[in-house]
Short mmCIF file of C-alpha atoms in Angstrom, two decimals:
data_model
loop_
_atom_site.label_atom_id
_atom_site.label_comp_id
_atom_site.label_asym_id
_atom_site.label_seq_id
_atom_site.Cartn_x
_atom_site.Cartn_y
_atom_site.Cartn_z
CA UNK E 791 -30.04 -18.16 -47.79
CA UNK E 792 -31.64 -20.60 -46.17
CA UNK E 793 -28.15 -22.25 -44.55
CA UNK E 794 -27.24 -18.72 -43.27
CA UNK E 795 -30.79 -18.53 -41.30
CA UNK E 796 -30.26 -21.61 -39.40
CA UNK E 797 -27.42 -20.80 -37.07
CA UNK E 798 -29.67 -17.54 -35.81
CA UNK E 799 -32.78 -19.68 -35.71
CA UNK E 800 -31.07 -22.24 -33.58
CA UNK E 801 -29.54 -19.31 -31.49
CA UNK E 802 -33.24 -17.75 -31.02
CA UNK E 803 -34.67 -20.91 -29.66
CA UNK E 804 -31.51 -21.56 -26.85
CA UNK E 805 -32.56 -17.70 -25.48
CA UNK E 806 -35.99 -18.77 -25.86
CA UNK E 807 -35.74 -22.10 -24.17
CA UNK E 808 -33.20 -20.25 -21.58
CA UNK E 809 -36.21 -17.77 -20.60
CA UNK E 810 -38.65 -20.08 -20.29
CA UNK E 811 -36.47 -22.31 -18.17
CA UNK E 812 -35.91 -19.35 -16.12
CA UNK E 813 -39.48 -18.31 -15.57
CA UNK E 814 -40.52 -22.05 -15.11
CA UNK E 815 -38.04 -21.73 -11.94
CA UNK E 816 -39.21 -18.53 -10.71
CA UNK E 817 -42.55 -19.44 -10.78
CA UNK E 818 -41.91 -22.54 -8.86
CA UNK E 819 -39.99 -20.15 -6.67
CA UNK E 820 -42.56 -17.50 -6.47
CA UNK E 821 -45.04 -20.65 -5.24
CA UNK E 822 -42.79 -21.80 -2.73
CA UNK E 823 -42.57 -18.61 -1.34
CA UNK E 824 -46.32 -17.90 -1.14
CA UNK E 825 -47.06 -21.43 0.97
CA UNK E 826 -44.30 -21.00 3.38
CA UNK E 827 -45.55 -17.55 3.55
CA UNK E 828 -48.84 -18.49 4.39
CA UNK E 829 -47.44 -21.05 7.44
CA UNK E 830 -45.42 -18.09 8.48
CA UNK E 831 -48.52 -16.18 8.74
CA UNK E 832 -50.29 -18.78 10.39
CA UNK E 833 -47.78 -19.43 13.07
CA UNK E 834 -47.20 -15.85 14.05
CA UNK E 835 -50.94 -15.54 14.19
CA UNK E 836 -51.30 -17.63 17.11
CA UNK E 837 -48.54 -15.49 19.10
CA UNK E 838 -50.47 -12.41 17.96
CA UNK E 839 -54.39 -13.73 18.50
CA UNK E 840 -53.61 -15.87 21.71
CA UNK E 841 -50.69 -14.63 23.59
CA UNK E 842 -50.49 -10.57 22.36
CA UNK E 843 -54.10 -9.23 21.92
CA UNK E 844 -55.33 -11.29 24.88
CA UNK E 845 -52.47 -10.34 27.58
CA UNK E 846 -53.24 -6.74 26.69
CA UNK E 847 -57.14 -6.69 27.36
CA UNK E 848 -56.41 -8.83 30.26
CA UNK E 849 -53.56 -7.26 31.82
CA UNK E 850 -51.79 -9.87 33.32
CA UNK E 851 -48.14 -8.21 31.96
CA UNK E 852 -47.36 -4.88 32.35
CA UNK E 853 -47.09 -2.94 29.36
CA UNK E 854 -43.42 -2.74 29.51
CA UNK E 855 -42.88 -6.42 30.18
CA UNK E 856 -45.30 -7.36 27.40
CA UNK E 857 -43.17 -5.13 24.76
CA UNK E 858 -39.66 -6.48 25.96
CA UNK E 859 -40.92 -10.02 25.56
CA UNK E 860 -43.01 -9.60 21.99
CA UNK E 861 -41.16 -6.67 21.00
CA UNK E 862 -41.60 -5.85 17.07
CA UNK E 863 -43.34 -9.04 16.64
CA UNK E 864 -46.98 -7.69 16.02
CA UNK E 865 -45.35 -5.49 13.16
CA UNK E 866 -43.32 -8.34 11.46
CA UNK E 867 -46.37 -10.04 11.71
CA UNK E 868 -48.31 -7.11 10.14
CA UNK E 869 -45.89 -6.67 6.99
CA UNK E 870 -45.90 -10.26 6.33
CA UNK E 871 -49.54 -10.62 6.09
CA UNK E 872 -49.15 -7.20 3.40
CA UNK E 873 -46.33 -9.52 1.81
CA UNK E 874 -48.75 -12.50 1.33
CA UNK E 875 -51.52 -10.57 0.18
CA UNK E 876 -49.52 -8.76 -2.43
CA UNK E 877 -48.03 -12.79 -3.06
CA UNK E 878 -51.26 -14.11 -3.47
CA UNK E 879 -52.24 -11.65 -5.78
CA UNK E 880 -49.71 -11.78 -7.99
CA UNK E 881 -48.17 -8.54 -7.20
CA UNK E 882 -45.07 -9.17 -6.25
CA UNK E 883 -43.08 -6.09 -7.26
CA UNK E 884 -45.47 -4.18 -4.87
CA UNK E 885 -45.42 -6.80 -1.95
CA UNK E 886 -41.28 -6.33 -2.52
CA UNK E 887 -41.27 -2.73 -2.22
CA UNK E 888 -43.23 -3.06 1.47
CA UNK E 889 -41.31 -5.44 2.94
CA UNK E 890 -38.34 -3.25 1.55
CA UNK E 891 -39.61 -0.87 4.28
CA UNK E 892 -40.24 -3.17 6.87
CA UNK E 893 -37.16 -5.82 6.79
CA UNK E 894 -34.86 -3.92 9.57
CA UNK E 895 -37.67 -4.91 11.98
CA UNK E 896 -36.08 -8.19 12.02
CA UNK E 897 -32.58 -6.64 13.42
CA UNK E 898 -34.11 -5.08 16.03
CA UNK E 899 -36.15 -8.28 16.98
CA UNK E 900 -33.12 -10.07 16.85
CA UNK E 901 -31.31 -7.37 19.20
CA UNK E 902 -34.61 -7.83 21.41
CA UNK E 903 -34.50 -11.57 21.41
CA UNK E 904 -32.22 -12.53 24.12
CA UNK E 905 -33.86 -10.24 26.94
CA UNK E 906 -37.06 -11.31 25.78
CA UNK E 907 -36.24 -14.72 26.09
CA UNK E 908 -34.70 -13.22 30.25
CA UNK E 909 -38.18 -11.89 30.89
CA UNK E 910 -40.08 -14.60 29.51
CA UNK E 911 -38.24 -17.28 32.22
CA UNK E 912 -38.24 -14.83 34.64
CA UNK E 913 -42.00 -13.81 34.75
CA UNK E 914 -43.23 -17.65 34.59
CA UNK E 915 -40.91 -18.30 38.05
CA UNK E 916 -42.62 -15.39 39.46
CA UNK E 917 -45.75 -14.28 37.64
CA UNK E 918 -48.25 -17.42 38.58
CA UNK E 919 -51.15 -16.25 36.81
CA UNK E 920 -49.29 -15.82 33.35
CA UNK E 921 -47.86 -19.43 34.27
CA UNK E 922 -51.15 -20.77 34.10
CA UNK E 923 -52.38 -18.41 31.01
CA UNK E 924 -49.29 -19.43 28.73
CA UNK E 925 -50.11 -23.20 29.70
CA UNK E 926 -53.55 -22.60 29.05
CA UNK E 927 -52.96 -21.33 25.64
CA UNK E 928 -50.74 -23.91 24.78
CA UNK E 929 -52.67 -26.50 25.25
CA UNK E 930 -54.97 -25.19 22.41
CA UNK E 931 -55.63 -27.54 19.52
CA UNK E 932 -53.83 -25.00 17.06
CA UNK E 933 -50.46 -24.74 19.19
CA UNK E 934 -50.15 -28.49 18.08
CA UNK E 935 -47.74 -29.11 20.77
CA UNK E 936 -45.98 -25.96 20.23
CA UNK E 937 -44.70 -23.81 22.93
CA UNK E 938 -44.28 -20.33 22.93
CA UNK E 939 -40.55 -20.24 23.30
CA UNK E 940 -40.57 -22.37 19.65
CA UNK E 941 -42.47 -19.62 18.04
CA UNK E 942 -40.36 -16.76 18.96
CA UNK E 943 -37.41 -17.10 17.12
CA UNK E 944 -39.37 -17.77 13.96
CA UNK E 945 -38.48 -14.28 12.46
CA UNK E 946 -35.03 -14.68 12.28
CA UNK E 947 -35.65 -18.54 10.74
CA UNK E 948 -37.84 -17.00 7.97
CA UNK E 949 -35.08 -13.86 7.22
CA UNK E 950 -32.72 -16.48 6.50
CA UNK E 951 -35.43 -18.49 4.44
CA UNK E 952 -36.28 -14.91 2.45
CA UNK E 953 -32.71 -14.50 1.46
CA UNK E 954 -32.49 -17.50 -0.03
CA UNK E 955 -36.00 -16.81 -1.68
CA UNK E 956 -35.30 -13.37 -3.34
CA UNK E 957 -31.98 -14.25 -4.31
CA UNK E 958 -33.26 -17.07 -6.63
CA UNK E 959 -35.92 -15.05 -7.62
CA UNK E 960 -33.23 -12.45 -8.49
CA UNK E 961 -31.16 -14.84 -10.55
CA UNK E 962 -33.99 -16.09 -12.39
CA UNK E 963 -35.61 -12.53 -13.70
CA UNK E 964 -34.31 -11.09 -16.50
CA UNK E 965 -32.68 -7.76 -15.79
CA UNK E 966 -34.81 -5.89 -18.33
CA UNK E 967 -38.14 -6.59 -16.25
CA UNK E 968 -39.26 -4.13 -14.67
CA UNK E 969 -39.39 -6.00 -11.48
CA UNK E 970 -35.71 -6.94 -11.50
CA UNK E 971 -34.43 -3.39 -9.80
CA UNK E 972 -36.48 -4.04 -6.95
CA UNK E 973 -35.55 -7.63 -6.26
CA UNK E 974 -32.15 -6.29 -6.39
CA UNK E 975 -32.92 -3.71 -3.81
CA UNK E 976 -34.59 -6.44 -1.47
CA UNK E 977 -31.69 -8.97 -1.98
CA UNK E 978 -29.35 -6.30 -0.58
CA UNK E 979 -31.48 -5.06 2.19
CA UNK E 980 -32.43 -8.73 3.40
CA UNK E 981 -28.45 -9.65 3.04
CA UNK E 982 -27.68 -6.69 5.57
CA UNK E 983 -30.32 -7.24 8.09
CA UNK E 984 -29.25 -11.18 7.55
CA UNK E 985 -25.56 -9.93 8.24
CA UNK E 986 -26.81 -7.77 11.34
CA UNK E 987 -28.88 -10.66 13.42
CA UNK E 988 -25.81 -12.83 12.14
CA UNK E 989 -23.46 -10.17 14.26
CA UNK E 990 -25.98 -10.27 16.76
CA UNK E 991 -25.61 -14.23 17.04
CA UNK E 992 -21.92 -14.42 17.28
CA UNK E 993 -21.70 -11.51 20.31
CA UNK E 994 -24.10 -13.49 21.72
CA UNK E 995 -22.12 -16.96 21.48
CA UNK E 996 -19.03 -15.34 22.06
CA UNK E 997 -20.48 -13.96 25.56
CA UNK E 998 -21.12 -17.20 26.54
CA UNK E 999 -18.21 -18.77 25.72
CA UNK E 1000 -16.60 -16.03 27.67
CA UNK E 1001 -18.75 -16.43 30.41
CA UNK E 1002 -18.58 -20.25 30.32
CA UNK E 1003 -14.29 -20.33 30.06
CA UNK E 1004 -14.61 -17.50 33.54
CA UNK E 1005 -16.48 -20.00 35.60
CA UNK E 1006 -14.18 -23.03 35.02
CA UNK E 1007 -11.28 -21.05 36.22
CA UNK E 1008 -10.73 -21.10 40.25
CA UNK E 1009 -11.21 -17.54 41.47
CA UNK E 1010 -11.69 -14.22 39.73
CA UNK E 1011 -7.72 -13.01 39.56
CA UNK E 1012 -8.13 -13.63 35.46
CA UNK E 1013 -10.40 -11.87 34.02
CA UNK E 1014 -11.83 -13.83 30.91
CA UNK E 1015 -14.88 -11.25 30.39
CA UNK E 1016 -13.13 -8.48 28.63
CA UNK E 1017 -14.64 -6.16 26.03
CA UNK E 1018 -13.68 -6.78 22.58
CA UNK E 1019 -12.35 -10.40 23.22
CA UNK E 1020 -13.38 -13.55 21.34
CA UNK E 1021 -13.01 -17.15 21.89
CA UNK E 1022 -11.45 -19.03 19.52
CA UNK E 1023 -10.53 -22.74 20.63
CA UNK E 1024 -9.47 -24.43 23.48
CA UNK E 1025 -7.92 -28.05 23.88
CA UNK E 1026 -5.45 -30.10 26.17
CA UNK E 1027 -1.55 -29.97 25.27
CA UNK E 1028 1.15 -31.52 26.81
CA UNK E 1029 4.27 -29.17 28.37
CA UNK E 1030 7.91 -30.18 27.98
CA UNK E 1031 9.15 -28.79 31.10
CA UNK E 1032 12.24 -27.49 30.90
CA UNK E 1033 14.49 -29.21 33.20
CA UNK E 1034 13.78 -33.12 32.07
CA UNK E 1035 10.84 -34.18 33.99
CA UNK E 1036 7.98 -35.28 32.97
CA UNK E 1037 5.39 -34.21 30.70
CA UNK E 1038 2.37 -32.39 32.19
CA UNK E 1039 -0.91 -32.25 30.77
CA UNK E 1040 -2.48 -28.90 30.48
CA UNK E 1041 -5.85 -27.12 29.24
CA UNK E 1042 -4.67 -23.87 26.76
CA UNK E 1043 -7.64 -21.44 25.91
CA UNK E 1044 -7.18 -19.34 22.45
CA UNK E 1045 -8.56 -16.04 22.99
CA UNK E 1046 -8.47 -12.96 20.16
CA UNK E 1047 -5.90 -11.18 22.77
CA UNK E 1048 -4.57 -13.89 24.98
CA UNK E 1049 -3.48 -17.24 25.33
CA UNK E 1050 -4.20 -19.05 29.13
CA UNK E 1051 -2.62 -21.78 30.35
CA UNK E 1052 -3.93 -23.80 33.37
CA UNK E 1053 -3.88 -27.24 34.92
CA UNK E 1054 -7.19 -29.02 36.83
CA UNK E 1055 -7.47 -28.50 40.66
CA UNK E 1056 -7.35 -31.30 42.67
CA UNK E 1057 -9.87 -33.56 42.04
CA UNK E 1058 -10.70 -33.64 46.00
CA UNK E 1059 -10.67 -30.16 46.83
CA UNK E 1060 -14.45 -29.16 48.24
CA UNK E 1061 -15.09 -25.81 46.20
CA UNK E 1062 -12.77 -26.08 42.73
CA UNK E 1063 -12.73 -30.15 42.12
CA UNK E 1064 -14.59 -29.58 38.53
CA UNK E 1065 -12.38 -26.36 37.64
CA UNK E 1066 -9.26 -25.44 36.48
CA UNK E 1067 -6.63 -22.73 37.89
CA UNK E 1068 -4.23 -20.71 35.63
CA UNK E 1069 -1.11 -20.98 35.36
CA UNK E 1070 -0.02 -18.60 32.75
CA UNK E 1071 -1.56 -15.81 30.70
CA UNK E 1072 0.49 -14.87 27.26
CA UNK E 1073 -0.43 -11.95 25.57
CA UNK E 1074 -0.55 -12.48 21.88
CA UNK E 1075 1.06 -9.84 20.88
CA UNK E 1076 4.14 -10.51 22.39
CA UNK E 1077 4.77 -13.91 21.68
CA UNK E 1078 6.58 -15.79 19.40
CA UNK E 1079 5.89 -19.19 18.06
CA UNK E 1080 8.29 -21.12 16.49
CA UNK E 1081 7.93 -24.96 15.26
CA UNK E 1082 10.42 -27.17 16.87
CA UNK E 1083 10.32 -30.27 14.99
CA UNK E 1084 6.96 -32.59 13.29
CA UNK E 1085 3.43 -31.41 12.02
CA UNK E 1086 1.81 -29.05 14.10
CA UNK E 1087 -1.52 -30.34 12.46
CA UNK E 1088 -0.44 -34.01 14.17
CA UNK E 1089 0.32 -35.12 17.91
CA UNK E 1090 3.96 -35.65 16.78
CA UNK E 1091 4.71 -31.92 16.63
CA UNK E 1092 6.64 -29.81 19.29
CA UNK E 1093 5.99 -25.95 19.44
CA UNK E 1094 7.83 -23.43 21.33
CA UNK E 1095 6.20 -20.40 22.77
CA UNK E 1096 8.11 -17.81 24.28
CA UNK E 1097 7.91 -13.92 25.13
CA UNK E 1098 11.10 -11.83 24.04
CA UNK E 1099 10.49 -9.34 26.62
CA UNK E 1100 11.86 -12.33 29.36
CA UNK E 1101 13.95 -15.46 28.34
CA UNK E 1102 13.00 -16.64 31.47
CA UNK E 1103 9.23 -17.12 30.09
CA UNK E 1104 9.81 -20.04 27.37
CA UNK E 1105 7.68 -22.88 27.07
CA UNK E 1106 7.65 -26.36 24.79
CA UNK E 1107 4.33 -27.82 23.88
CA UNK E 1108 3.57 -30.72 22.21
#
């Protein structure tokens, strides 16, 4: 009887020592998350107390400037100091279920951000007496050395930081706890917001890159900036021309849509020495690509590029 009681003994302790493991982690988890919390706090604080509170009782902004460069920040700032309290307390199904209601404030930050960042240059070039308040502040013992522009994008640091957070917290509760259904629910609201600002971020980058490609080309007769578009790559290839002479070394930018072609102006022109002009603009969706010979992954290998609707249109590159 004895012999038959040992295999479920031994099984009892592994699920035994496989809880406690798991609620050694989450507390360690649940620890972590209540210091950084507490910095988070801290460090929005200052934008609040210094910048916020005293720009409205002194009225050096206007109200709308003031809310397009702090935008949601004094209410992410707000449901995180709930969040900590309800941390610190030890109730953390409770602090979940308010930052539940709170977390698309970060999207909308994040969709904020960039103007905010516009105004922000733009009113310390014009607006002298906020130049001198936002040095003044600054300079405060508790800014450390920190400027404001390093504080405001600390919302969308800390949503990636909480994802992380509630998702080990998620792995590491047992799914019978009562608290288990609500980590669940934050997990999946944090991972949308997190896959909103992340949407947010690559419009933004792709913009630029847009923008940045349009200004190396001479002129405006290609239009880079096109709804929908995206940059993908861009490098230097070499053209087999196709009547024998020499190779010529070309810049090719890899668009969603397009594929551009251009060479570098001359190096002594007086306007377009740094740019490039185009030679060639190939829709995607009409070309075809064939490998001519070697490893297109190698500078040995020869691709040919041509559009069906015109023979004439045929190009080599290597």
């Amino acid at each position: 009887m004895s012999d038959l009681s040992l295999p479920f003994m031994a099984g009892s302790n592994t699920v035994e020592e496989q809880r406690a493991r798991w609620e050694r982690k989450r507390r360690r988890t649940a620890k972590e998350l209540l210091e950084t919390e507490h910095k988070y706090v801290e460090q929005l604080d200052l934008v609040v107390t210094f910048f916020v509170t005293i720009l409205k009782a002194k009225g050096t902004l206007k109200p709308a400037v003031l809310e397009t460069i702090f935008g949601h920040l004094e209410s992410i700032y707000s449901a995180s100091h709930v969040l900590s309290l309800h941390l610190e307390r030890g109730n953390l199904a409770s602090g979940l279920e308010n930052f539940c209601q709170n977390v698309e404030l970060y999207g909308h930050y994040a969709e904020n951000l960039e103007q905010a960042n516009k105004t922000l240059k733009e009113q310390l070039r014009k607006n002298k007496s906020f130049r001198r308040f936002k040095k003044l502040q600054e300079n405060r013992p508790q800014f450390q050395g920190r400027k404001l522009e390093d504080l405001l994008p600390l919302p969308l640091q800390r949503l990636h930081q909480y994802k992380h957070f509630f998702r080990d917290l998620l792995e590491n509760t047992s799914p019978d706890s009562a608290e288990y259904q609500k980590l669940a629910k934050v997990v999946m609201s944090v991972s949308e917001v997190s896959r909103w600002v992340q949407d947010i971020i690559d419009n933004r980058e792709n913009s630029l890159q847009l923008l940045r490609v349009q200004k190396l080309l001479k002129g405006q007769k290609t239009q880079v900036l096109t709804p929908g578009r995206w940059y993908i790559r861009e490098g230097w290839l070499l053209v087999v021309p196709s009547k024998g002479e020499e190779l010529k070394r070309r810049m090719f930018f890899l668009f969603s849509d397009i594929l551009i072609a251009t060479k570098p102006c001359h190096p002594l022109h007086p306007l377009n020495s740094n740019k490039l002009a185009c030679q060639a603009v190939y829709p995607l969706h009409q070309c075809v690509v064939d490998k001519v010979f070697g490893h297109t992954q190698s500078q040995g290998g020869l691709l040919s590029v041509s559009l069906p609707a015109s023979d004439a249109q045929k190009h080599q590159w290597r």
